[in-house]
Coordinates of C-alpha atoms in Angstrom, one line a residue:
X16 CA -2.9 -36.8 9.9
X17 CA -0.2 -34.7 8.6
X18 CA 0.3 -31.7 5.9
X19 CA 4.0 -32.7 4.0
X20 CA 6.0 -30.6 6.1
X21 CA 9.2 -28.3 5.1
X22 CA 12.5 -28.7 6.5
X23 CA 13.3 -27.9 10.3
X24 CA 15.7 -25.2 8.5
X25 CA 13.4 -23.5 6.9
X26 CA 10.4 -23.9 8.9
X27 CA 12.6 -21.8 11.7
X28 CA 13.6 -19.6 9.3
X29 CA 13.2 -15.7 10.9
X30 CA 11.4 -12.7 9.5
X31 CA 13.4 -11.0 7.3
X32 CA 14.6 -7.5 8.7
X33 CA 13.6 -4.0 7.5
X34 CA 15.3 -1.2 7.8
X35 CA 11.7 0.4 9.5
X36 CA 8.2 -1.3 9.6
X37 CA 5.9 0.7 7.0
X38 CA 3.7 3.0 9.2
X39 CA 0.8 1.8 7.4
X40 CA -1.8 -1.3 7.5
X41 CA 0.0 -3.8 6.0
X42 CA -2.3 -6.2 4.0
X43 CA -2.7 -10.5 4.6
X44 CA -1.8 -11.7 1.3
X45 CA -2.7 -12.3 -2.6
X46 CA -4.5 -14.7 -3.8
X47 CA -4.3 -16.2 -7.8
X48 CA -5.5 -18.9 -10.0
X49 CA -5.8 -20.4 -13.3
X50 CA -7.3 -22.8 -15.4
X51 CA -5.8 -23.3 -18.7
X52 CA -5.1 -26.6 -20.5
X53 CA -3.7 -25.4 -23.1
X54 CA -1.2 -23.2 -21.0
X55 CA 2.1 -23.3 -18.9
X56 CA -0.3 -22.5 -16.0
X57 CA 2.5 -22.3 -13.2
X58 CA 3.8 -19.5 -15.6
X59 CA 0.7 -17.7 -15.6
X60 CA 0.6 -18.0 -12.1
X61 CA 4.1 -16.9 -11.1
X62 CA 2.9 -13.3 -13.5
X63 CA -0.4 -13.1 -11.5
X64 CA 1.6 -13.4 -8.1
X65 CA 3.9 -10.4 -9.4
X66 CA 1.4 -8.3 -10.6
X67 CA -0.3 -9.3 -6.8
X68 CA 3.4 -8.9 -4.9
X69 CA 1.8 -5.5 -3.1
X70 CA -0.8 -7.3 -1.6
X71 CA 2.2 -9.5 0.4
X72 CA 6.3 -10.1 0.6
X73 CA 7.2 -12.7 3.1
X74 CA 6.0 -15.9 0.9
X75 CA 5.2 -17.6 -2.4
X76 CA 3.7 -20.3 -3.3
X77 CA 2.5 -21.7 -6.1
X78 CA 0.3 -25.4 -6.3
X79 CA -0.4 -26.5 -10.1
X80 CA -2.8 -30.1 -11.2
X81 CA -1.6 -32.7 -13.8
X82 CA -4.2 -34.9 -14.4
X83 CA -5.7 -34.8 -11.0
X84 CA -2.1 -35.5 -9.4
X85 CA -0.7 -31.8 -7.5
X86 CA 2.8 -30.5 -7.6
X87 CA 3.4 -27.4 -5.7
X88 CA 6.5 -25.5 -4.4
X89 CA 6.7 -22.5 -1.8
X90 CA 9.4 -20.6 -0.3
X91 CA 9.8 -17.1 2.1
X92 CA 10.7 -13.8 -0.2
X93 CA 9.4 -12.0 -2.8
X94 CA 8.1 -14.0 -5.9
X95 CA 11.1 -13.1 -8.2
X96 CA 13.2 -14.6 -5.2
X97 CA 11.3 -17.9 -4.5
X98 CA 10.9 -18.8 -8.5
X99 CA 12.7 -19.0 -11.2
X100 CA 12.4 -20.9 -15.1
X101 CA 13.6 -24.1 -13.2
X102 CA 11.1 -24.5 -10.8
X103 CA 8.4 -23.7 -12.5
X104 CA 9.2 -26.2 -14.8
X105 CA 8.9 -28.6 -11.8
X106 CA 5.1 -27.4 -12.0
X107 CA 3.4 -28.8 -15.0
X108 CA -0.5 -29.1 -15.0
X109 CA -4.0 -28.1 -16.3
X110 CA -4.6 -25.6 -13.7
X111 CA -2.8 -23.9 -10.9
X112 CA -3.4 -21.7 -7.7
X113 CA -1.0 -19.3 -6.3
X114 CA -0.3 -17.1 -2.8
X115 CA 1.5 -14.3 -1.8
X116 CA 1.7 -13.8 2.0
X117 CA 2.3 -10.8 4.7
X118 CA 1.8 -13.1 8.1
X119 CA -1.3 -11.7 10.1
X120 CA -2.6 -15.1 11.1
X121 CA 0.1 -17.3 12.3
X122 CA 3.9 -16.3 11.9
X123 CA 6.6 -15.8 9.3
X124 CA 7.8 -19.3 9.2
X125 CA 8.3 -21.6 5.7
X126 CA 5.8 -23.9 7.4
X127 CA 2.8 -21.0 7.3
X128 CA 3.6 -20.3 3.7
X129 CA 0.8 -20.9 1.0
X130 CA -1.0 -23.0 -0.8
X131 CA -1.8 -24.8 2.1
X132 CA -2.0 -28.7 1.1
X133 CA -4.5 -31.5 3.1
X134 CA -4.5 -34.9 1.8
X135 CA -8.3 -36.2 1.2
X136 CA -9.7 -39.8 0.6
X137 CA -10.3 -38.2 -3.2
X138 CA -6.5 -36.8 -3.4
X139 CA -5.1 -33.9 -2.4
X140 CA -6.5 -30.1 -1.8
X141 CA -4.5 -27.1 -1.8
X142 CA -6.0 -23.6 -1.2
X143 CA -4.9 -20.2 -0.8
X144 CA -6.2 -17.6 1.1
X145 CA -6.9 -13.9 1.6
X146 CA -8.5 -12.9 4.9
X147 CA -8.5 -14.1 8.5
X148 CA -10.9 -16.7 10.6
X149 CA -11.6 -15.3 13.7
X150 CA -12.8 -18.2 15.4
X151 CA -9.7 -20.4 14.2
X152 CA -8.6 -21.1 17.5
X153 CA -12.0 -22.8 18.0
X154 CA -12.0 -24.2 14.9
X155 CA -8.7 -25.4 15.8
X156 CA -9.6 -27.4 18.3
X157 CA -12.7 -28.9 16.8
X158 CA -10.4 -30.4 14.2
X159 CA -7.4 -31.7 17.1
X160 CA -10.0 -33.5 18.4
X161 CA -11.1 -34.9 15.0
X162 CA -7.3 -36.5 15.0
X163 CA -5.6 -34.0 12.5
X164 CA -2.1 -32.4 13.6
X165 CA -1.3 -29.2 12.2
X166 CA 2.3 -27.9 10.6
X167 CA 1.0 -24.5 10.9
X168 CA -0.1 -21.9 13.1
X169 CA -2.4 -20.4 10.0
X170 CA -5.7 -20.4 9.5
X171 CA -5.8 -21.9 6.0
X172 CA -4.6 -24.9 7.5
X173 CA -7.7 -25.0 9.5
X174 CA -9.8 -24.4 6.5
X175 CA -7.8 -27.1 4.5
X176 CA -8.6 -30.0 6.8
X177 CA -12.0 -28.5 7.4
X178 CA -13.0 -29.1 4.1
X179 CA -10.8 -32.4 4.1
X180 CA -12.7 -33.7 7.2
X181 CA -16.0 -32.9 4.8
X182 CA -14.4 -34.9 1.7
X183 CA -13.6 -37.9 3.9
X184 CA -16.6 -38.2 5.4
X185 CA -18.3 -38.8 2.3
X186 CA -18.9 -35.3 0.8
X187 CA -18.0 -33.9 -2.8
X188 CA -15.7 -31.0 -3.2
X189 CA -18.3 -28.6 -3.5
X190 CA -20.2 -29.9 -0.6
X191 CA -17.1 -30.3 1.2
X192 CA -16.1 -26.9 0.6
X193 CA -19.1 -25.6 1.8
X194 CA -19.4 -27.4 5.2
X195 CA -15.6 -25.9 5.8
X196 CA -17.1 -22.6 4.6
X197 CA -19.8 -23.1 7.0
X198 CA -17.1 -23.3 9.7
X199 CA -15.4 -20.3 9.1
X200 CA -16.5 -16.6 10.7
X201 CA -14.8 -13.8 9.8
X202 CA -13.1 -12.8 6.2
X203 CA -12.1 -15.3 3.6
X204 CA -11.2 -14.8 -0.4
X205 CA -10.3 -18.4 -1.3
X206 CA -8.9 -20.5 -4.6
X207 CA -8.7 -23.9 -3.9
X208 CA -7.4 -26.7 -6.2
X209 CA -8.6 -30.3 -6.1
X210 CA -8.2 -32.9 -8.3
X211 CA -11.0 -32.3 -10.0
X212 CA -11.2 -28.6 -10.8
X213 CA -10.6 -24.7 -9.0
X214 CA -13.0 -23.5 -6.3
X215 CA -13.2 -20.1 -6.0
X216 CA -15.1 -18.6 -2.7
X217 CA -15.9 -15.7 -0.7
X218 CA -17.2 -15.0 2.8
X219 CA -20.9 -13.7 3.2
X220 CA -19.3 -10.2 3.7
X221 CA -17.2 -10.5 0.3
X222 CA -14.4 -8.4 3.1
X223 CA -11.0 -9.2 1.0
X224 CA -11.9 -9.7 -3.1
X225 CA -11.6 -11.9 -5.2
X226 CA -12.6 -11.3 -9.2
X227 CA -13.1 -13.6 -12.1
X228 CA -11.4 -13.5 -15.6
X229 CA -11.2 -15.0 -19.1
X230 CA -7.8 -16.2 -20.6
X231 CA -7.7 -15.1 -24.3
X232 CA -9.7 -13.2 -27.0
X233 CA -12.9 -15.1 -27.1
X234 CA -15.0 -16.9 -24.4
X235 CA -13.6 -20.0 -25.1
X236 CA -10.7 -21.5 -27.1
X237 CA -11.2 -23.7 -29.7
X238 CA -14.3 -24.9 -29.3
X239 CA -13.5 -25.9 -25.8
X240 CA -14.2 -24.7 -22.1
X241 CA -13.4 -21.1 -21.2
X242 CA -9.2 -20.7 -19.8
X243 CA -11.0 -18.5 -16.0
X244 CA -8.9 -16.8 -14.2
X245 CA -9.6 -15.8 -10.4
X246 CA -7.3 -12.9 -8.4
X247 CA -7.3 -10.8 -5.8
X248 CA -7.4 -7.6 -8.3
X249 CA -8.1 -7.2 -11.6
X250 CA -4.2 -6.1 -12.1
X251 CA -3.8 -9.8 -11.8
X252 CA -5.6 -10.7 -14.9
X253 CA -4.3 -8.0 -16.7
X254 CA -0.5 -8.7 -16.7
X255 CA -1.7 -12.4 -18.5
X256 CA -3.9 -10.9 -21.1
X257 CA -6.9 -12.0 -19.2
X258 CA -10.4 -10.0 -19.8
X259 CA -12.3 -9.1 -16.2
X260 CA -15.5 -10.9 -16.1
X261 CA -17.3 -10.0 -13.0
X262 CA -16.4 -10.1 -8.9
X263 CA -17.4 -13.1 -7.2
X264 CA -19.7 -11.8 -4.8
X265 CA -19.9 -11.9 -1.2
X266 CA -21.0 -15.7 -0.6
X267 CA -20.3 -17.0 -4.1
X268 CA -18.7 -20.5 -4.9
X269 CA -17.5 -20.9 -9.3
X270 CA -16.7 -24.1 -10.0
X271 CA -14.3 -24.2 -12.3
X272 CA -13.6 -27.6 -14.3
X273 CA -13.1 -28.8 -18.1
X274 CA -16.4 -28.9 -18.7
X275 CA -16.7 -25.1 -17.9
X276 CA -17.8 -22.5 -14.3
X277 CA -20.2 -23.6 -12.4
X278 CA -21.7 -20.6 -10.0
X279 CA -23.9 -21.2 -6.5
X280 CA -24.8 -19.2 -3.7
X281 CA -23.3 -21.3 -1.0
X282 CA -24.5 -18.4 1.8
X283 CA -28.0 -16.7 1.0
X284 CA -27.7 -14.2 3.4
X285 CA -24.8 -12.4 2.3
X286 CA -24.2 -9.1 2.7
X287 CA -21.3 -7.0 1.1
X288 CA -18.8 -5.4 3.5
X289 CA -15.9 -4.7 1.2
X290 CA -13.0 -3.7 3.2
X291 CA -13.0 0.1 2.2
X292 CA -9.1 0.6 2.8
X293 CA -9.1 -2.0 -0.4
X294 CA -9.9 1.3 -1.9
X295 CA -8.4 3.7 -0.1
X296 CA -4.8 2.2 -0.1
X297 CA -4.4 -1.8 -0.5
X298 CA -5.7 -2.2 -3.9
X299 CA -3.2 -1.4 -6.4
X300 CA -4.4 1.7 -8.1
X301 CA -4.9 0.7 -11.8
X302 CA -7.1 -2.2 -10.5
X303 CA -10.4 -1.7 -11.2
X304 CA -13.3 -1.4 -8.5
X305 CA -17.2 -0.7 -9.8
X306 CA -16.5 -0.2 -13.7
X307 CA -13.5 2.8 -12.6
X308 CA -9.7 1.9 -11.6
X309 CA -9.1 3.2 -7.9
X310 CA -6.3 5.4 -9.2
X311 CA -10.0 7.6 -10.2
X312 CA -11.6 7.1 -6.7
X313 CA -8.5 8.0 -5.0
X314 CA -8.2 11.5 -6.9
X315 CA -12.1 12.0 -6.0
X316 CA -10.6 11.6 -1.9
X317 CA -8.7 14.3 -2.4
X318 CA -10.2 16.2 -4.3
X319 CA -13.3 16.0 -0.6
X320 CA -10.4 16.6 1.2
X321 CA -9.7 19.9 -0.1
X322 CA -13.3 21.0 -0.5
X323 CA -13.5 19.5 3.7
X324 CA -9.9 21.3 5.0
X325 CA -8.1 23.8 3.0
X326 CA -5.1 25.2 3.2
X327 CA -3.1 28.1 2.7
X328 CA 0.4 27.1 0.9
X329 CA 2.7 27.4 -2.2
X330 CA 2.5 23.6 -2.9
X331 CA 0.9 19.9 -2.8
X332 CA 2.7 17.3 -3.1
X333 CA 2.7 13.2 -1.7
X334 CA 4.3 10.7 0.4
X335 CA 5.0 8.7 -2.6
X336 CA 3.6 6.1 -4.2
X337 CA 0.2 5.5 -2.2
X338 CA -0.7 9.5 -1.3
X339 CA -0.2 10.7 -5.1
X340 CA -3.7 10.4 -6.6
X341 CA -4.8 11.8 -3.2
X342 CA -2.6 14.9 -3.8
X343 CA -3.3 15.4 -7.3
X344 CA -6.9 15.5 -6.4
X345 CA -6.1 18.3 -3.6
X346 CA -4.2 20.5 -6.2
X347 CA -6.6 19.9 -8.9
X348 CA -9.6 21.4 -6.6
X349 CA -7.8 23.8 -4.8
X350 CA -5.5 24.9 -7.3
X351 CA -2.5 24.8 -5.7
X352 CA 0.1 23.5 -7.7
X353 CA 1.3 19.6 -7.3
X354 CA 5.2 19.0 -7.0
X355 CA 7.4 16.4 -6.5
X356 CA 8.8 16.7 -3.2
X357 CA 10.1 13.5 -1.9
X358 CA 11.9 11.3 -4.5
X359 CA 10.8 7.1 -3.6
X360 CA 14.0 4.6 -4.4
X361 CA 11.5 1.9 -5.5
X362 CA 14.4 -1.1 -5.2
X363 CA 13.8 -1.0 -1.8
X364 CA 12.5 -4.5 -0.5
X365 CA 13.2 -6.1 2.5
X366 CA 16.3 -7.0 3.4
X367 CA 19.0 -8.4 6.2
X368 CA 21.0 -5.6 6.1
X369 CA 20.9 -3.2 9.4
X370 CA 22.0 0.4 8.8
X371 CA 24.4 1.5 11.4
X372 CA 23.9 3.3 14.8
X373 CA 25.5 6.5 13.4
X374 CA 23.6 6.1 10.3
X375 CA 19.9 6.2 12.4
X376 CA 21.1 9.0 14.3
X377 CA 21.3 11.2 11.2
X378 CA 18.3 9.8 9.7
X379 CA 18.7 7.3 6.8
X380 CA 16.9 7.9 3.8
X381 CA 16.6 4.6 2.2
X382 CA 12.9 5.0 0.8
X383 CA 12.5 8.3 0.6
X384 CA 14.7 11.9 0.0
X385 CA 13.7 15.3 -0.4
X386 CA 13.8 17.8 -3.2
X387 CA 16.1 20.8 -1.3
X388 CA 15.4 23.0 -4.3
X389 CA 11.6 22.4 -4.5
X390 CA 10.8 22.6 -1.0
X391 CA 13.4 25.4 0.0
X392 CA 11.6 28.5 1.4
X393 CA 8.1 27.1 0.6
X394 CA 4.5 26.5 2.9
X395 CA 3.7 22.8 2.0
X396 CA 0.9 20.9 2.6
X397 CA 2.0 17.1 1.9
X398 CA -1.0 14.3 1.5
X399 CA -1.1 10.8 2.6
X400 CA -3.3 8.0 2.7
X401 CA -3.5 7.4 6.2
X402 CA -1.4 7.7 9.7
X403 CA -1.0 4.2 12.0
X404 CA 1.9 4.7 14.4
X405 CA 3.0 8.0 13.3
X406 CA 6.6 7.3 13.4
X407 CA 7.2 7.5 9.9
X408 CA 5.3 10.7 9.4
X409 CA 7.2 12.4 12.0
X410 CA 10.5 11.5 10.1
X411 CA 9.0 12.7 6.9
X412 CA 8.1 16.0 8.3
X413 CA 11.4 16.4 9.9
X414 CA 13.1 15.6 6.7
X415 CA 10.7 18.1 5.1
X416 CA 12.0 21.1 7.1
X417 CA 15.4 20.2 7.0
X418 CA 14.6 20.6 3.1
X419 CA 14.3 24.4 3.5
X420 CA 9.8 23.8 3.9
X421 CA 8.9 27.4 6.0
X422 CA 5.2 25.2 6.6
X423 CA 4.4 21.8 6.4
X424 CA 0.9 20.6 6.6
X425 CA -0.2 17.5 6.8
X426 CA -3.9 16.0 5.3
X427 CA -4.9 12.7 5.1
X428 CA -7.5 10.8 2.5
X429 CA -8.5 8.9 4.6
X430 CA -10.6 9.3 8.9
X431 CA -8.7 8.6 11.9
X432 CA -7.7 4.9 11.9
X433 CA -8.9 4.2 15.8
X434 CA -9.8 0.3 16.0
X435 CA -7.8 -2.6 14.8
X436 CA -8.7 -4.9 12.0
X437 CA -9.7 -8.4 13.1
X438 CA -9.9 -9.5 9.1
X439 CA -6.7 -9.8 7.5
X440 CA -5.2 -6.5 7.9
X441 CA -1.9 -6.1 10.2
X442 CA -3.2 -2.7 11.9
X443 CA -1.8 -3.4 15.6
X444 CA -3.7 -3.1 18.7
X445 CA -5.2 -0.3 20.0
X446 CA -2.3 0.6 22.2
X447 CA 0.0 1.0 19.3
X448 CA -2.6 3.0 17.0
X449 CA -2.4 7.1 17.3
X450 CA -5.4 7.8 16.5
X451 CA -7.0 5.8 19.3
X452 CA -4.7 7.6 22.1
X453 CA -4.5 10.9 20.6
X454 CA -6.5 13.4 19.5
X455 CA -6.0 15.0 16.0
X456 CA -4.5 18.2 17.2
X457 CA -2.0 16.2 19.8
X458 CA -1.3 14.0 16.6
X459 CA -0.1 17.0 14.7
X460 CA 2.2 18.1 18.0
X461 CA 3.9 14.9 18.0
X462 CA 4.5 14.4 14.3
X463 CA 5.5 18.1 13.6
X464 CA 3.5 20.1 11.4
X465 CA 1.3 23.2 11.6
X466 CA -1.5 21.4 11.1
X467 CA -3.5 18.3 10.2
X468 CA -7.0 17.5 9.0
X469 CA -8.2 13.8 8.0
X470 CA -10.7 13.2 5.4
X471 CA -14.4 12.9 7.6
X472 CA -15.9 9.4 7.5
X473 CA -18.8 10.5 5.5
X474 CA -16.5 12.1 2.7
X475 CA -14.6 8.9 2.4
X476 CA -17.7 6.7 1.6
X477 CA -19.8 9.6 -0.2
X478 CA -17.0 9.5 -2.9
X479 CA -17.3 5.3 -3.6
X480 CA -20.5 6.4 -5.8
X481 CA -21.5 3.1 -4.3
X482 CA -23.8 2.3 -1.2
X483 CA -21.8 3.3 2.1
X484 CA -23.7 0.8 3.7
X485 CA -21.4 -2.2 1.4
X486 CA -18.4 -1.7 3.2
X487 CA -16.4 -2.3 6.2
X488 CA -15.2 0.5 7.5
X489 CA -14.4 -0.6 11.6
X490 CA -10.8 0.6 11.6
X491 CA -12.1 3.7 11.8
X492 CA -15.7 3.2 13.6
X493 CA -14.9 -0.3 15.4
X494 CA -18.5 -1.2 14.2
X495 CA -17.1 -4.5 12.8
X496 CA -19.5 -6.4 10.5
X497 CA -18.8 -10.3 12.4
X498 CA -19.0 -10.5 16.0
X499 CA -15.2 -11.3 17.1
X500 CA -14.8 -13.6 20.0
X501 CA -13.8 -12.3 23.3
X502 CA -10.1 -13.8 23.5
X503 CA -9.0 -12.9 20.5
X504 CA -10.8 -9.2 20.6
X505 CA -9.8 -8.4 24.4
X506 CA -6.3 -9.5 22.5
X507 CA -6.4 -5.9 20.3
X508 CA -8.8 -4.1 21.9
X509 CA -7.2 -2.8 25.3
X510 CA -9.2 -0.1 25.3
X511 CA -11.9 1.9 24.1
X512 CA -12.2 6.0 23.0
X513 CA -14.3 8.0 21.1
X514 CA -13.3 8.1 17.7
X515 CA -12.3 11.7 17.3
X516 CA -13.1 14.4 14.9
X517 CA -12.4 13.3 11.7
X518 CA -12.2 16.6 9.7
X519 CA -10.4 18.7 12.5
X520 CA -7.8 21.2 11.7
X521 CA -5.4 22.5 13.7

C-alpha cells in the first residue's frame, strides 16, 4: 500500500535557508479543523492555519470532505505562500482539517508535509498532527511487516496506517482510532478526517493542545448540529468568530459528525503533562490557557523574576516579540522603567537569500536593530524568554553595547533549558544546549553581559496558579513523563549534568 505521493521535484525539494536559526525551541506544528456544512470550510481553515502560522513555517496543508469523498492540497512555505482563492476553491466540503509544520520528526521534504492521507477499506483518512511518537521507529516496522510502504519519514504517516490497518481489519473509525492511539507512546494532538466525520484526540499526557470551539452565535445553527471547531490554540478559533468551548483533555477522543460531538475517554489513566514552554514561549500570547490569556501569565514570570534576581539599572526592556510581557512584568515590580530598545522588522520570514560574507562580518541586522539614542550611556538589563544555543544572545548583547549600553544584564523567564525535548519540540541534543555544558555564570562570560539570572524552576510553575505537578517540564529537569526508548534517547542524550542553579546571578 501506498499514500498518493507528490512529485520527485518537490518531494526533494530543500529546506528553505535562513539568514540564522532562531536560538530558541522551535515548535512541531499547528494543528486545525472544522466542521461546518453550511461553510466554505477550506476557507475557515486556511484563517485557522494563519492565526496557527507561529506554531510552524515549512508546510501547509489543508484536507476538506464532500460527501464522504476528500480533496486536499499541501505545499512547503508559509500558508499565505502555499494557498491562494484558487486553490481553495479546489477544496469544497462539509468539513475540513488543516496543518502547519516545523519538521522535528522526519525531514523538510513535500512528501512529510501534512494532512497525512491513508486509503481505508471505508475510504480515505487524513490526519494532522502536533506532537512526536517516540516509538515510531518501532511502530514503523510493525506496519512494514503488515505490507504498507511509506512516502514519508514522519510519524503521522505511521499513525495514518495504524489506524488504517484497524479500519481494514474490521474496526470502525472510532475503534480504529483508538487501536492506532493505543500504538503510539509519546505526545500526540490529533484531527483526523474520515468519511464519516472529524476525530479529535489527545495523548494520555494531553503534552501539545488541542481546544474545542463553536462556529457562530448560538450552539447550533438553525436548528441543526453545532459548526465545532478544534485548534491547537484558542487564537485559532478566534480569527473565525468561533466561541472556546473547553480543552480536550489529556486522553480524550470528540466525535464530531452531523448528527453532533460525541466525547469518550479512549485512555482512563491519563494524566496531564502540558508542555509548560506552551506557556512560557510557544503559545501565542493572546491564546488563552486556564480562563487567562498567556500574555497574563507571562507578565506574572517576570514579574518572579524580579522579586527572585534584581537588578540595579536605568532600564528594562525585551528581545522582542516573545520576552516583552516578561519585561513589562520586571519593570512593573521593580519599577524600573520599560523601553523600547531593539526595534523587530516583523517581514522577516524565511527566505533563499544569503547575506554576504562582508555583510556577516559587520553583523547584519535583519530581525532586530537597536535604539542608539535609548540605549546610549545607560545600565540595561534586557529579558528574554529563554537561552538554547546562545549564539543569538551573544549578538544581541554585542549589538547592545555598540548602542552606547554602559551595562547590559541579561534575565530570563524561564530555568536553564538542560535536556532536550523528545515530544515535538526542536531543542537539539544535549551537546548543542548551553545550559547543559555550562554553568550560569560561564553562560554569562560567553554571551557578554555583567550578569545573568534565570527564573528558578519553582518560580516558573508557582506562577501557572495551576497544579505544578500537570506539566512537563523535562527540558529543564530531564524527568520526562514517557519512558523514551534507548536508540532514540542515547540519540540526544550524550551526556548527563546537574542541572545548575537556576536563580544564580553573576
Amino acid at each position: 500500500m501506498t499514500l498518493r505521493s507528490p512529485s520527485p521535484a518537490d518531494s526533494l525539494a530543500p529546506r528553505t535557508t535562513e539568514v540564522s536559526r532562531p536560538d530558541k525551541p522551535e515548535e512541531a506544528c499547528g494543528v486545525f479543523g472544522v466542521y461546518a456544512p453550511t461553510e466554505e470550510v477550506a476557507t475557515l481553515a486556511y484563517f485557522g492555519l494563519f492565526a496557527l502560522q507561529h506554531r510552524g513555517q515549512e508546510s501547509a496543508g489543508i484536507a476538506t470532505f464532500d460527501q464522504g469523498k476528500l480533496h486536499s492540497y499541501k505545499h512547503m512555505g508559509l500558508v499565505s505562500q502555499v494557498f491562494d482563492d484558487g486553490k481553495l476553491k479546489t477544496l469544497p466540503g462539509e468539513y475540513a482539517i488543516g496543518h502547519t509544520r516545523y519538521s522535528t520528526t522526519g525531514s523538510s521534504h513535500l512528501a512529510n508535509a501534512q494532512p497525512a492521507i491513508a486509503p481505508t477499506k471505508l475510504g480515505e483518512i487524513a490526519i494532522a498532527h502536533n506532537g512526536n511518537v517516540v516509538n515510531a521507529a518501532i511502530l514503523k516496522t510493525e506496519l512494514h511487516d503488515s505490507g504498507y510502504d511509506f512516502v514519508s519519514t514522519a510519524d503521522t504517516e505511521m499513525i495514518a496506517y495504524a489506524m488504517a490497518e484497524a479500519v481494514d481489519a474490521g474496526q470502525g473509525w472510532i475503534q480504529g482510532a483508538i487501536s492506532a492511539f493505543k500504538r503510539c507512546q509519546g505526545a500526540f494532538s490529533l484531527v483526523i478526517g474520515t468519511p464519516a466525520g472529524i476525530i479529535g484526540a489527545r495523548d494520555p499526557h494531553g503534552i501539545r493542545p488541542l481546544v474545542l470551539g463553536i462556529l457562530g452565535d448560538e450552539p447550533s445553527q438553525s436548528g441543526g448540529p453545532a459548526n465545532y471547531v478544534l485548534s491547537s490554540e484558542t487564537c485559532g478559533l478566534d480569527i473565525i468568530g468561533a466561541h472556546y468551548v473547553r480543552d480536550i483533555q489529556p486522553g480524550e477522543l470528540v466525535w464530531i459528525t452531523e448528527s453532533g460531538i460525541t466525547s469518550m475517554q479512549w485512555d482512563a489513566t491519563a494524566e496531564r503533562k502540558l508542555c509548560v514552554f506552551e506557556m512560557i514561549y510557544f503559545s501565542r500570547p493572546d491564546s488563552v490557557v486556564n480562563e487567562e490569556t498567556l500574555y497574563t501569565y507571562r507578565i506574572r514570570l517576570g514579574e518572579e523574576l524580579a522579586r527572585e534576581s534584581p537588578a540595579d539599572v536605568d532600564l528594562v526592556m525585551a528581545v522582542p516579540d516573545s520576552g516583552v510581557p516578561a519585561a513589562i512584568g520586571f519593570s512593573k515590580a521593580s519599577h524600573i522603567p520599560y523601553a523600547e530598545g531593539l526595534i523587530k522588522n516583523r517581514y522577516v520570514g524565511r527566505t533563499f537569500i544569503q547575506p554576504t560574507q562582508s555583510m556577516r562580518e559587520v553583523g547584519i541586522r535583519v530581525k532586530l536593530n537597536p535604539l542608539k539614542d535609548v540605549l546610549n550611556g545607560q545600565r540595561v538589563l534586557i529579558v528574554d524568554d529563554s537561552i538554547v544555543r546562545g549564539t543569538t544572545s551573544y549578538k544581541i548583547v554585542k549589538a547592545l553595547r555598540e548602542a552606547g549600553a554602559t551595562e547590559v544584564h541579561m534575565r530570563i523567564s524561564s530555568p536553564p533549558v538542560t535536556h532536550p525535548c523528545f515530544f515535538g519540540i526542536d531543542t537539539d541534543n544535549q551537546e548543542q544546549l548551553i545550559a547543559a555544558n555550562l554553568s550560569v555564570e560561564e553562560i554569562a562570560e560567553k554571551i557578554g553581559v555583567d550578569s545573568l539570572a534565570y527564573l528558578s524552576w519553582e518560580g516558573m510553575l508557582k506562577t501557572t496558579h495551576q497544579d505544578p505537578n500537570s506539566f512537563c517540564s523535562a527540558c529543564f529537569t530531564g524527568d520526562y513523563p514517557v519512558d523514551i526508548p534507548d536508540p532514540y534517547k542515547r540519540s540526544k542524550l550524550k551526556f548527563e549534568t546537574s542541572v545548575p542553579s537556576t536563580a544564580a546571578t553573576v
